[in-house]
mmCIF file of C-alpha atoms in Angstrom:
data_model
loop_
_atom_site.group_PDB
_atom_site.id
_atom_site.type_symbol
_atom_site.label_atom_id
_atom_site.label_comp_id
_atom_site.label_asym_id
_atom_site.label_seq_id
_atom_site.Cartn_x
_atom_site.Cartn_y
_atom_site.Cartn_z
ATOM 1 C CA UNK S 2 19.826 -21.721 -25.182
ATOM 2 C CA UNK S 3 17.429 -23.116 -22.538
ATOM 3 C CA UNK S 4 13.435 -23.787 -22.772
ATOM 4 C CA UNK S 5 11.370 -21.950 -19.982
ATOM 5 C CA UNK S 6 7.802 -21.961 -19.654
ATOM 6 C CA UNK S 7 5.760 -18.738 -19.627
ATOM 7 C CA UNK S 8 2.739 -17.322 -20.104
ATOM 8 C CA UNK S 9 2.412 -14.820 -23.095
ATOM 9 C CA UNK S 10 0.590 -11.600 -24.659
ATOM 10 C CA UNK S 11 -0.447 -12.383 -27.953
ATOM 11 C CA UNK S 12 -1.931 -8.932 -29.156
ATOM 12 C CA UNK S 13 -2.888 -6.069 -26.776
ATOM 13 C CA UNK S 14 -6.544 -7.231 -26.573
ATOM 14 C CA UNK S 15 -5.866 -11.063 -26.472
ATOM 15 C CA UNK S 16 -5.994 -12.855 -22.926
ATOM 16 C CA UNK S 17 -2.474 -13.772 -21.990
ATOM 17 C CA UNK S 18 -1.530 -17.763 -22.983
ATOM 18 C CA UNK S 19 0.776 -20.139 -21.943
ATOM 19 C CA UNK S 20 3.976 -20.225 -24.287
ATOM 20 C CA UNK S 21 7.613 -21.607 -24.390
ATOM 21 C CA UNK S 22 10.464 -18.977 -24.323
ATOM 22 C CA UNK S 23 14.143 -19.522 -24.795
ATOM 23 C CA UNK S 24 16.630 -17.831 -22.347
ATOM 24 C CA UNK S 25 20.260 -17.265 -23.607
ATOM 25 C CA UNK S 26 23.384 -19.665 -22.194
ATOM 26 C CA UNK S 27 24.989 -18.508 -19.162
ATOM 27 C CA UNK S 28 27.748 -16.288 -20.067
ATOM 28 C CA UNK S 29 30.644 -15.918 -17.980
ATOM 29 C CA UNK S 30 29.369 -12.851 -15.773
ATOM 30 C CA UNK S 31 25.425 -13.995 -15.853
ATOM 31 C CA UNK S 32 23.328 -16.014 -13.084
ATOM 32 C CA UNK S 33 20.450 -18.550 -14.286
ATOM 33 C CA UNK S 34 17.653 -17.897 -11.842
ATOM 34 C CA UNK S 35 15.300 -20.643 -10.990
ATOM 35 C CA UNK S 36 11.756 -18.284 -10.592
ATOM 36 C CA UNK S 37 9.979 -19.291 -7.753
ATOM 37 C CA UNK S 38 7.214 -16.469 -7.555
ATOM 38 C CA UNK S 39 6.278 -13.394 -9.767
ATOM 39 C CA UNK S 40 4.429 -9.770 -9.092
ATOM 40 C CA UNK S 41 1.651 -9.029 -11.225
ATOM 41 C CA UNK S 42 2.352 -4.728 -11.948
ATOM 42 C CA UNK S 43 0.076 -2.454 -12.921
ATOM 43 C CA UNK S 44 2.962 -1.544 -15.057
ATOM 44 C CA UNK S 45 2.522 -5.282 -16.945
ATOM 45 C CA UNK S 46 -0.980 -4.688 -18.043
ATOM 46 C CA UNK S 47 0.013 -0.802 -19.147
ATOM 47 C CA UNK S 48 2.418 -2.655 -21.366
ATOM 48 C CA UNK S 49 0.859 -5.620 -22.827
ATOM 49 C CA UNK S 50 -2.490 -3.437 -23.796
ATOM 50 C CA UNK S 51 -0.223 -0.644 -25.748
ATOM 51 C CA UNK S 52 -0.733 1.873 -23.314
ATOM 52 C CA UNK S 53 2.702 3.038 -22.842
ATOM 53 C CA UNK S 54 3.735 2.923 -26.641
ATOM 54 C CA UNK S 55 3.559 -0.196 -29.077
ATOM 55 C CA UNK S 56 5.664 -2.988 -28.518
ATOM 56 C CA UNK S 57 6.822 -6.204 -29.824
ATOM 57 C CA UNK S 58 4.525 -9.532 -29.412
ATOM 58 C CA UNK S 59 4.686 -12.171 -27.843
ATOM 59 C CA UNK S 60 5.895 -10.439 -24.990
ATOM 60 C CA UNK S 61 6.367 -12.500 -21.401
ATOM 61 C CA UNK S 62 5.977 -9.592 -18.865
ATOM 62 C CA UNK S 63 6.678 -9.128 -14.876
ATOM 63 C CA UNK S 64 9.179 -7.226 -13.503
ATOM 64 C CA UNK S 65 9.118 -8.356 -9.733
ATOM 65 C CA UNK S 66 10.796 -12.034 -9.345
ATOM 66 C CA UNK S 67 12.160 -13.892 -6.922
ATOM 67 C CA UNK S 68 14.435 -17.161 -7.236
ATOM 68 C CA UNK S 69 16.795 -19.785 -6.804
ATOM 69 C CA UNK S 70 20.313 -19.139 -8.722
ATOM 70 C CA UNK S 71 20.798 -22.453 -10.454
ATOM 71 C CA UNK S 72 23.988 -21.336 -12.047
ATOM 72 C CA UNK S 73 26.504 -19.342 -12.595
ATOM 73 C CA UNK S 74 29.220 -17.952 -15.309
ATOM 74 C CA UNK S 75 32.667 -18.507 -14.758
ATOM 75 C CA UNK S 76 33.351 -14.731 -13.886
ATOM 76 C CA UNK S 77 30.888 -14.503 -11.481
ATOM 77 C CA UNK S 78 32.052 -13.340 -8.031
ATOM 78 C CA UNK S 79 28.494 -12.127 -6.028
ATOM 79 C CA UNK S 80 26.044 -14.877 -6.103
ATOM 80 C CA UNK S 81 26.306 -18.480 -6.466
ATOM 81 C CA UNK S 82 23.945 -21.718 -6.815
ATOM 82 C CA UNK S 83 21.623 -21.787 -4.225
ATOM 83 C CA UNK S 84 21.473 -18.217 -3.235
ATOM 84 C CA UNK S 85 17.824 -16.789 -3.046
ATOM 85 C CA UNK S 86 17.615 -13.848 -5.204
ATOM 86 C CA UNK S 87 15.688 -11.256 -6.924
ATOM 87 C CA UNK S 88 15.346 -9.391 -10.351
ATOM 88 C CA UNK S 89 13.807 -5.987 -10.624
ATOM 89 C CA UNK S 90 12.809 -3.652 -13.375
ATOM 90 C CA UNK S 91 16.168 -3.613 -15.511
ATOM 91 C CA UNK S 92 18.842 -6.212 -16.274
ATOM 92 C CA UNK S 93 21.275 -3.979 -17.754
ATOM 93 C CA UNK S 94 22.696 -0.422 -18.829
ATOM 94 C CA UNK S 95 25.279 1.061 -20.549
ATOM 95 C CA UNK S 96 27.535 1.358 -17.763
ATOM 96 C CA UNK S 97 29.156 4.354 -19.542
ATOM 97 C CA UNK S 98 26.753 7.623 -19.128
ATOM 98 C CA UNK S 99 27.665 9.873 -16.285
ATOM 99 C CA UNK S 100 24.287 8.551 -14.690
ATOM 100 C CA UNK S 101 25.586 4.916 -14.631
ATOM 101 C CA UNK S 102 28.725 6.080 -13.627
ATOM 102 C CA UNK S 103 27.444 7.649 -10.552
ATOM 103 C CA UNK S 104 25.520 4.790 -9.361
ATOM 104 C CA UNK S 105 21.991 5.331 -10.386
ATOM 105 C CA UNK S 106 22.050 2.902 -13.501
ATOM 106 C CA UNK S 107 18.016 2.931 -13.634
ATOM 107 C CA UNK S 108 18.500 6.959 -14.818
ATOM 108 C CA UNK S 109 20.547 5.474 -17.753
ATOM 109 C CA UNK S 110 21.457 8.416 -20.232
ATOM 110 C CA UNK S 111 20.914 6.020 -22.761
ATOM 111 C CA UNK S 112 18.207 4.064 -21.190
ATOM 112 C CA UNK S 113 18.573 0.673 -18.955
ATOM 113 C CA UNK S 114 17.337 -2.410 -20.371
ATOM 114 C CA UNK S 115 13.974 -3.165 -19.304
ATOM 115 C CA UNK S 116 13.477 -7.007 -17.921
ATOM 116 C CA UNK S 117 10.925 -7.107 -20.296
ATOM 117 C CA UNK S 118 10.168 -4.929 -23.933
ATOM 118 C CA UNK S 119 13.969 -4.002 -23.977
ATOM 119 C CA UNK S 120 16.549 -5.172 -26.543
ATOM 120 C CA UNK S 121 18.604 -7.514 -24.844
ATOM 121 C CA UNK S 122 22.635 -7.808 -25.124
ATOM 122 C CA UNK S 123 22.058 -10.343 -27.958
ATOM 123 C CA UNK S 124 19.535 -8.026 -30.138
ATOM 124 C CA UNK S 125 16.639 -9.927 -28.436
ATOM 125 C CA UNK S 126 13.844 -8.603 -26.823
ATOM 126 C CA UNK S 127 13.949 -9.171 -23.307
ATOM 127 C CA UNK S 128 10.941 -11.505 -21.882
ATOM 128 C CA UNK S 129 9.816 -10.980 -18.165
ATOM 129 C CA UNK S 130 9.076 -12.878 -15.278
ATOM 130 C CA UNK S 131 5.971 -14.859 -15.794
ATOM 131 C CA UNK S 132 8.195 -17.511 -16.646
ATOM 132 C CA UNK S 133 10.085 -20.930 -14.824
ATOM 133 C CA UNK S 134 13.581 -19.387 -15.472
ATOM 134 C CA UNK S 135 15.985 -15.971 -16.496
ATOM 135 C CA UNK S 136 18.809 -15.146 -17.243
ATOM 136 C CA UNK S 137 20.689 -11.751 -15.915
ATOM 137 C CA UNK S 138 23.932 -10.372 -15.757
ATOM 138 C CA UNK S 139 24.955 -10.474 -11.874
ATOM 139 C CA UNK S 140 25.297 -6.966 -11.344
ATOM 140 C CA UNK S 141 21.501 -6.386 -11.715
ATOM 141 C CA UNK S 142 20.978 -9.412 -9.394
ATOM 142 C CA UNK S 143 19.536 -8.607 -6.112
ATOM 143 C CA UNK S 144 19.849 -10.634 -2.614
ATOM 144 C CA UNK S 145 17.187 -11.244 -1.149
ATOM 145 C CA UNK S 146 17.270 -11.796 2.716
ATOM 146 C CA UNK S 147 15.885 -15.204 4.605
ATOM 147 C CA UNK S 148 13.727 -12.747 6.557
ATOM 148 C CA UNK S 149 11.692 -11.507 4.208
ATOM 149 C CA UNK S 150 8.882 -14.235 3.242
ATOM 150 C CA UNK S 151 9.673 -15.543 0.165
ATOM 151 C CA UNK S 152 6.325 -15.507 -1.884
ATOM 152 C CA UNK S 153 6.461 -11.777 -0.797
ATOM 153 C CA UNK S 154 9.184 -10.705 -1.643
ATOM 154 C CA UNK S 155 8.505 -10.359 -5.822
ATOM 155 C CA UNK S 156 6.488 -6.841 -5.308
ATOM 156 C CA UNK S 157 9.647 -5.534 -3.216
ATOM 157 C CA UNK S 158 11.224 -5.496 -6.395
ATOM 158 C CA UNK S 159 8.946 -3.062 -8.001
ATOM 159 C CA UNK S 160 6.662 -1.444 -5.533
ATOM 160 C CA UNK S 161 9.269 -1.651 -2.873
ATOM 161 C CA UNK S 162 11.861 0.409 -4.294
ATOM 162 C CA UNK S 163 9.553 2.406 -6.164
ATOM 163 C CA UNK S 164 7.837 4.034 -2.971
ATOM 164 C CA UNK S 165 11.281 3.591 -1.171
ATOM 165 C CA UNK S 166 13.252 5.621 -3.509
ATOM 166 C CA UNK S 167 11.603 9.182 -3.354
ATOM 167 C CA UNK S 168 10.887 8.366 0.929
ATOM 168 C CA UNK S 169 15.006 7.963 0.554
ATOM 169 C CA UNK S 170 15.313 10.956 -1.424
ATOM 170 C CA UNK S 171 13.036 13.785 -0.308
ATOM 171 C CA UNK S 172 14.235 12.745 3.446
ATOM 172 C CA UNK S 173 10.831 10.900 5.024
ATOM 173 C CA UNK S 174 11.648 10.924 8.655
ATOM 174 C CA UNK S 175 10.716 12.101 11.963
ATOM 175 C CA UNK S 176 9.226 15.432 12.296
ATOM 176 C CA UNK S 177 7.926 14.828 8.618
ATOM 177 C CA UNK S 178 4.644 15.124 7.275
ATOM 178 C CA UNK S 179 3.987 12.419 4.161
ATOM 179 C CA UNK S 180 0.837 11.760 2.559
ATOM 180 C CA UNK S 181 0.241 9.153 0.897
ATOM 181 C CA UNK S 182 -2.274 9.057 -2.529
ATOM 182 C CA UNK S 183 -3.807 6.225 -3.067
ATOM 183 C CA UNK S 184 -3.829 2.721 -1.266
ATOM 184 C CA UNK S 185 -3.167 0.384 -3.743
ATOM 185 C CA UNK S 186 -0.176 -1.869 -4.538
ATOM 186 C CA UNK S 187 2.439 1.195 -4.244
ATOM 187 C CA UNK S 188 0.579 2.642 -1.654
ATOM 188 C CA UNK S 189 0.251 0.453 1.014
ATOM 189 C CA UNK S 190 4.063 0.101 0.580
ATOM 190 C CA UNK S 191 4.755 3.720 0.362
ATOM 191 C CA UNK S 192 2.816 3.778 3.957
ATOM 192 C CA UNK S 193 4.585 0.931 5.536
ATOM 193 C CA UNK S 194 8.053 2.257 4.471
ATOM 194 C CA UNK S 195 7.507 5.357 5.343
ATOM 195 C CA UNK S 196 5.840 4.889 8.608
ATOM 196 C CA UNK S 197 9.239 2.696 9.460
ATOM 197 C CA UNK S 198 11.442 5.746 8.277
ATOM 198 C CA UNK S 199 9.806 7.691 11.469
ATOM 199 C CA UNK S 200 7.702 9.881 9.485
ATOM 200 C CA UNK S 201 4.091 10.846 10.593
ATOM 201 C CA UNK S 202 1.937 9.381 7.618
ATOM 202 C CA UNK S 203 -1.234 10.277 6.132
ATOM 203 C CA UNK S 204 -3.586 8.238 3.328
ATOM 204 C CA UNK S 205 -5.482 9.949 1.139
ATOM 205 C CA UNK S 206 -7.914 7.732 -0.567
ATOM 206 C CA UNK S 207 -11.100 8.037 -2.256
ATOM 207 C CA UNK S 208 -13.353 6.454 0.263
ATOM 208 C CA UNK S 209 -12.659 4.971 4.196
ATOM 209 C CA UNK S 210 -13.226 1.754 2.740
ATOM 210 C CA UNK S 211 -9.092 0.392 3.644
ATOM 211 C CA UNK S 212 -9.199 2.998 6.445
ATOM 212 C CA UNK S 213 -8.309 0.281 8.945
ATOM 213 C CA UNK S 214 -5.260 -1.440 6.666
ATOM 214 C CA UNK S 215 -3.871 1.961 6.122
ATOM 215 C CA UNK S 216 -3.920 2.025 10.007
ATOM 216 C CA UNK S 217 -2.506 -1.204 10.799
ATOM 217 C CA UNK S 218 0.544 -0.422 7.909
ATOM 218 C CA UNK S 219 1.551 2.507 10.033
ATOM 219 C CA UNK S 220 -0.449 5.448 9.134
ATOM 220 C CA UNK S 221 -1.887 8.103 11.905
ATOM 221 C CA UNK S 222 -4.137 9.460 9.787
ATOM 222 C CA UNK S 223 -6.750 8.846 6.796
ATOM 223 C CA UNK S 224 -8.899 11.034 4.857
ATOM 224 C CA UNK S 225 -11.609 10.515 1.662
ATOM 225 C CA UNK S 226 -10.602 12.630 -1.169
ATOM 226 C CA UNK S 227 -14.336 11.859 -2.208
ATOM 227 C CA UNK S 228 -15.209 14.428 0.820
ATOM 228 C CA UNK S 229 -14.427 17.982 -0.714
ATOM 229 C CA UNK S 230 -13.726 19.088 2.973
ATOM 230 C CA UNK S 231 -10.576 17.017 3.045
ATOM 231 C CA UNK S 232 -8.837 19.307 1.164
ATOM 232 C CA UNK S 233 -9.504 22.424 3.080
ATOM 233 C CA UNK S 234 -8.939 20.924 6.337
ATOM 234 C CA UNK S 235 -5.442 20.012 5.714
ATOM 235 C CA UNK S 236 -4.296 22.485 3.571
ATOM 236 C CA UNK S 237 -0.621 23.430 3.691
ATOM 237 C CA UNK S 238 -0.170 20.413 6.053
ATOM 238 C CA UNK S 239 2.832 17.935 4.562
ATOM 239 C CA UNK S 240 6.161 17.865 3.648
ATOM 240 C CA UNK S 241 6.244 14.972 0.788
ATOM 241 C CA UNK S 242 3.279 13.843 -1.352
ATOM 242 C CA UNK S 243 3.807 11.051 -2.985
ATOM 243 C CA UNK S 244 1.401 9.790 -5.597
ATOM 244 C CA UNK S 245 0.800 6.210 -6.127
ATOM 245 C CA UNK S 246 -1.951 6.884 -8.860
ATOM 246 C CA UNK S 247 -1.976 5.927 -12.578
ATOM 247 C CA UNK S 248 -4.343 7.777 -13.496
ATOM 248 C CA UNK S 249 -4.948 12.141 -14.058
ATOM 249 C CA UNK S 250 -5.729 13.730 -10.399
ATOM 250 C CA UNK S 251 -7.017 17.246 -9.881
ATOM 251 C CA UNK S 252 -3.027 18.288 -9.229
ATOM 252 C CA UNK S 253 -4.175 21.371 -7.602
ATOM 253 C CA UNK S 254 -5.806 20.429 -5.282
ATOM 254 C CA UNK S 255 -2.800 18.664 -4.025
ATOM 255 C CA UNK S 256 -0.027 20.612 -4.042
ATOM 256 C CA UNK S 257 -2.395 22.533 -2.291
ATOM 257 C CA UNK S 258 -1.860 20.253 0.924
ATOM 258 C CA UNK S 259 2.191 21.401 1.104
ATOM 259 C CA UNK S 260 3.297 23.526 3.564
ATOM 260 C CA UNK S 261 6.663 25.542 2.463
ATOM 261 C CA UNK S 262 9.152 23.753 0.255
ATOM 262 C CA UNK S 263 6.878 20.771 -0.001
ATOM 263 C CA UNK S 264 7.519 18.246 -2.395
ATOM 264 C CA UNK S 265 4.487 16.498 -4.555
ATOM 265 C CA UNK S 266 6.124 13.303 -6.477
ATOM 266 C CA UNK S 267 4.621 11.337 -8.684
ATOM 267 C CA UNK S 268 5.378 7.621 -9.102
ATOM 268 C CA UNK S 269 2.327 6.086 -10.840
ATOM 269 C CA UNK S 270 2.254 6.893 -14.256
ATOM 270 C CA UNK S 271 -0.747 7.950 -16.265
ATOM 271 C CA UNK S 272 -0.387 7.946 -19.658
ATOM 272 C CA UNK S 273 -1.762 11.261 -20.319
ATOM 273 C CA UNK S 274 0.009 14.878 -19.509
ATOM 274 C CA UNK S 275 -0.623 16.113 -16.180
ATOM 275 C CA UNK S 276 -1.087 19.954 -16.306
ATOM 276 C CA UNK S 277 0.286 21.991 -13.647
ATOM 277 C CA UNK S 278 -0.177 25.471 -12.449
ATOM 278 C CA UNK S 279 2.957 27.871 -12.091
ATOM 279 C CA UNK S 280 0.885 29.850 -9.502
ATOM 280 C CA UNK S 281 0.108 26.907 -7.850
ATOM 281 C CA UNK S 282 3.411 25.826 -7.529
ATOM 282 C CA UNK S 283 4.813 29.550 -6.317
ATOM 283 C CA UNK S 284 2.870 29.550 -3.283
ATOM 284 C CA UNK S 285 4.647 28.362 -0.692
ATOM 285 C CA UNK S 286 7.641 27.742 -2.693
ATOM 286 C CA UNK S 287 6.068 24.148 -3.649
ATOM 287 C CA UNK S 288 7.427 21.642 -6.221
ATOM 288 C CA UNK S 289 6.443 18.713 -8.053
ATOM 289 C CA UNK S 290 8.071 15.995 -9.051
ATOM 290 C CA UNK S 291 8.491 12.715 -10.587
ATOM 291 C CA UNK S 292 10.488 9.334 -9.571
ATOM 292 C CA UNK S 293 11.497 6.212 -11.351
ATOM 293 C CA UNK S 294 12.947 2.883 -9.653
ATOM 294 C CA UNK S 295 15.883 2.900 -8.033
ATOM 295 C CA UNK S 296 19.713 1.735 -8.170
ATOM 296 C CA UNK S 297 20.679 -1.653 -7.914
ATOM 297 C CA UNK S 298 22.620 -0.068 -4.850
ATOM 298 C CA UNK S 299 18.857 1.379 -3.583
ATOM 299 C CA UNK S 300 17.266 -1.732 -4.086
ATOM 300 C CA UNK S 301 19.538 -3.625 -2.191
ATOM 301 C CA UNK S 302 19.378 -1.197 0.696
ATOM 302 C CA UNK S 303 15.444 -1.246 0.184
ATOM 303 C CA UNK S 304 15.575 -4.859 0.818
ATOM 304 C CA UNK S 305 18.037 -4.936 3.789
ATOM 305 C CA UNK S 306 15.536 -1.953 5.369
ATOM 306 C CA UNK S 307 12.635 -4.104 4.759
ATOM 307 C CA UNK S 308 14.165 -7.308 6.206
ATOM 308 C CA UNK S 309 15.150 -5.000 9.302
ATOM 309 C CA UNK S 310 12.235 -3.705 9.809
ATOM 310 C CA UNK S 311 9.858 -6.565 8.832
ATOM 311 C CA UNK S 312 8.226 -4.845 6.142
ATOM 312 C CA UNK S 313 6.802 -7.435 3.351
ATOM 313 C CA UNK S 314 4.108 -6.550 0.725
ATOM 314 C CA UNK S 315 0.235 -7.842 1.404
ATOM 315 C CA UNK S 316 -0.215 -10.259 -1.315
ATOM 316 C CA UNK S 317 -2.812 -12.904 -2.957
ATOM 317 C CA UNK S 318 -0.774 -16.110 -4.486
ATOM 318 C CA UNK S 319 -2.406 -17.223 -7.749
ATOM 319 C CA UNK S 320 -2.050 -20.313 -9.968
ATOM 320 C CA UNK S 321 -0.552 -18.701 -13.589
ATOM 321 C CA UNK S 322 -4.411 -19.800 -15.646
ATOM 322 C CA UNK S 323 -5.620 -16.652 -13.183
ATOM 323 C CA UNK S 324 -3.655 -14.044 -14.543
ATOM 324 C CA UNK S 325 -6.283 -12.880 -16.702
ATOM 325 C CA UNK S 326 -8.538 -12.941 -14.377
ATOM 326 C CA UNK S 327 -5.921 -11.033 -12.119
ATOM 327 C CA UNK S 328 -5.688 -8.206 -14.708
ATOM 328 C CA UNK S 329 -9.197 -7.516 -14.798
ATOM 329 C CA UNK S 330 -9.061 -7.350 -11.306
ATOM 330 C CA UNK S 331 -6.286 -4.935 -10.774
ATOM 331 C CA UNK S 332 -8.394 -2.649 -12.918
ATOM 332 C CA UNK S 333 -10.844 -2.756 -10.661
ATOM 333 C CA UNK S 334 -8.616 -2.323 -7.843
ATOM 334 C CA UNK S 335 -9.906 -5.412 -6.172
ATOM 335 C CA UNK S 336 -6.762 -6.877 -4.419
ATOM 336 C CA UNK S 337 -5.143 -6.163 -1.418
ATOM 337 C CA UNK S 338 -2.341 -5.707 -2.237
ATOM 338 C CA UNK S 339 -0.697 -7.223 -4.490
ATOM 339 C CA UNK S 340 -1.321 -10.483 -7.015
ATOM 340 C CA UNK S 341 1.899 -13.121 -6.759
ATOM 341 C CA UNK S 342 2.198 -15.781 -9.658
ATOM 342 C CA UNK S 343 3.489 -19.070 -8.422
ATOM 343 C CA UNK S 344 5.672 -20.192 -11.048
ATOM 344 C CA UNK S 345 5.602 -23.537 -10.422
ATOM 345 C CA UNK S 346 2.247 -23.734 -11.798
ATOM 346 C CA UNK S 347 3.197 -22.067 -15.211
#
């Protein structure tokens, strides 16, 4: 076992402290990653405040790291010491269900280990990436290319693949019509990647207020969802909605903006139910939908398309004693885009 520094929930009302953890020894197919930088996810303050079910404390979350590998097992073939890497939402699966079988490992029949809040290979609970160090089995370990700047490449991880996956899978590309919800840490992704896939994007936000960001990532378009008119002018107008809100929307009025066969797909993830209307949906033949991550395959090839493309997350880099300060500020939705922890201040 090895010591790493981290920085802790306590309770889910108790500012997050600074801790120890221990990491397991390197076994013979797992790479010890040196962190260099963590995300800060909306998905990390859902967790640590109970909002997504209870969980065990103290919990080290952050699910978007990037690294050094500072060794290796014996058995491992696909990374070795040196290699700049990255660690995403899960660090393992069964590697047996049908769904694992086929590739997509993050639709785990019997669900993937989470980086953090899972039980962990050794009956553990798996502790996150507001820490110095990790250790993960190599097939969950992700390359990261010299391209992509390195304190920016931790949200990749999470909000990269996370917008990338349904722009993969509903087929963003020329001659389509995407609009994006929301232009937050998923959403100014979702606009960047999508804008590079060819597609003609759209933001729909509450107010102008990042009209010219949403501009500058690629978007021809952005509209106020604050301005009841926005909805009527571009009904039946897109192809692929996808969501980047954690919180309940007025789903009408959305899936009233797709044209035939349009696709609405959620990725943020409000805790409440989201009701939808079966009328709603049979006009125009219309369907919503929901997305996870993506593969370890998909994240790779997220990464590589980024690198290509010169896609990186907008980011603020904060010491680890502003994390709490962070939180209350992604609440607010004051950052643009997306908070980084440098490690080596942890």
């Amino acid at each position: 076992m090895t010591t790493a520094r981290a920085y802790a929930a306590t309770s889910a009302t108790d500012p997050l402290v600074p801790t120890t953890i221990e990491r397991r020894d390197v076994g013979p197919h797992d790479v010890l990653i040196d962190i260099a930088y963590a995300g800060v996810c909306h998905s990390d303050i859902h967790t640590v405040r109970g909002e997504w079910g209870p969980i065990a404390y103290p919990q080290v979350v952050g699910h978007e790291i990037v690294g050094t590998v500072a060794e290796v097992g014996a058995e491992v073939t696909s990374h070795k010491v040196g290699d700049r890497v990255g660690v995403g939402c899960m660090v393992n699966s069964c590697r047996e269900c049908e769904n694992c079988l086929a590739g997509m490992e993050n639709y785990c029949l019997k669900g993937n280990t989470g980086t953090y809040a899972s039980k962990d290979v050794d009956g553990t609970i798996t502790q996150g990436g507001y820490s110095t160090s990790v250790v993960v089995n190599q097939d969950f370990v992700l390359r990261v290319p010299e391209s992509i700047p390195y304190e920016a490449a931790a949200p990749l991880l999470c909000a990269g693949i996370t917008t990338y996956s349904p722009l993969a899978h509903w087929n963003a590309g020329p001659g389509k019509k995407v609009a994006v919800v929301g232009m937050g840490g998923l959403g100014h992704m979702a606009v960047k990647i999508a804008a590079a896939m060819g597609a003609e994007v759209t933001v729909l936000s509450q107010t102008l207020n990042k009209q010219e960001d949403g501009l500058r990532f690629g978007a021809k378009h952005y509209y106020a969802t604050s301005d009841a008119g926005t909805f009527e002018k571009l009904a039946n107008s897109f192809d692929l909605i996808i969501n980047t809100v954690s919180a309940p929307v007025d789903l009408q009025s959305y899936l009233d903006l797709l044209r035939l066969d349009g696709t609405m797909v959620n990725v943020g993830a409000p805790p409440e139910a989201l009701p939808v209307s079966v009328f709603g949906l049979m006009r125009n033949r219309r369907s919503f939908a929901a997305s996870g991550i993506g593969s370890i395959g998909e994240t790779q090839e997220m990464l590589d398309f980024c690198a290509e493309h010169g896609i990186a997350p907008e980011i603020e880099l904060i010491d680890a004693s502003e994390i709490n300060t962070a939180y209350e500020r992604v609440l607010k939705s004051d950052v643009r885009y997306r908070f980084v922890i440098d490690t080596a201040t942890i």
